[in-house]
Steps between C-alpha positions, in 0.01 A plus 500: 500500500808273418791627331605436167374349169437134671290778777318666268380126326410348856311866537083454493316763350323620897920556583557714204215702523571588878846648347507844492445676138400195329141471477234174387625589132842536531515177728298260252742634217792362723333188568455440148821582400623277739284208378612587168871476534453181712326307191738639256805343748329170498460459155755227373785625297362358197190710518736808492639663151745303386720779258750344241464714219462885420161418379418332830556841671297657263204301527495559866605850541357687123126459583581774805801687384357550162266757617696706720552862403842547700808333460536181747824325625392132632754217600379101529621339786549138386581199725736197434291353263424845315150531683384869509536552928376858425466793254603833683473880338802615542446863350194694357622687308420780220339515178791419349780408746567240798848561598617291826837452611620087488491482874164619569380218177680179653423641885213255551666224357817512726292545740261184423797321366360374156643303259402748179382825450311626198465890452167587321428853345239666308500768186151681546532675173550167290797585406777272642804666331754559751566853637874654439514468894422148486781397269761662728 
């Protein structure tokens, strides 16, 4: 089998299968993942969420996050033209803490070299006072 993301995409499901540990299942979950992340990286930057305002990151991030029951730290990668590139969990956290040091939220975005970073967090209780901790 070929090495590699590009490998794994240029993979057929009879190669995967012959791997060892990774069964008719497991393989047609890869191949579908791949397939998956193939169509979402040919989709034309206008099909992507465009985010401008706070209520643009709400309508595309509340529908999940309001439900959780734990405390979750998320950070939009946006491109030039403030295009969400990606929405990464950066900490799951508590019922009622997601502490993360600054590196380890702006890590991916060095790393993918974005133009803007949005950090996204939720208050499972409802209550979005701000903890003593927080206001340090």
């Amino acid at each position: 089998m070929r090495q590699g993301l590009s490998g794994l995409a240029q993979t057929n499901f009879g190669e995967l299968v012959q791997q060892h540990g990774l069964g008719p299942a497991k393989a047609a979950e890869l191949m579908a993942a791949m397939e998956l992340g193939k169509r979402i990286a040919s989709l034309p930057s206008d099909a992507r969420a465009r985010v401008s305002t706070s209520a643009d990151v709400a309508h595309l991030l509340l529908p999940e996050m309001m439900w959780l029951s734990k405390e979750s730290l998320r950070v939009l990668l946006l491109n030039t033209r403030n295009f969400v590139m990606v929405v990464r969990e950066v900490y799951n956290g508590t019922i009622n803490s997601a502490e993360r040091r600054v590196s380890e939220v702006f890590r991916d975005a060095v790393r993918e070299n974005c133009k803007s970073v949005i950090v996204v967090h939720n208050h499972p209780s409802g209550d979005p006072t701000r903890a003593a901790k927080t206001c340090r």
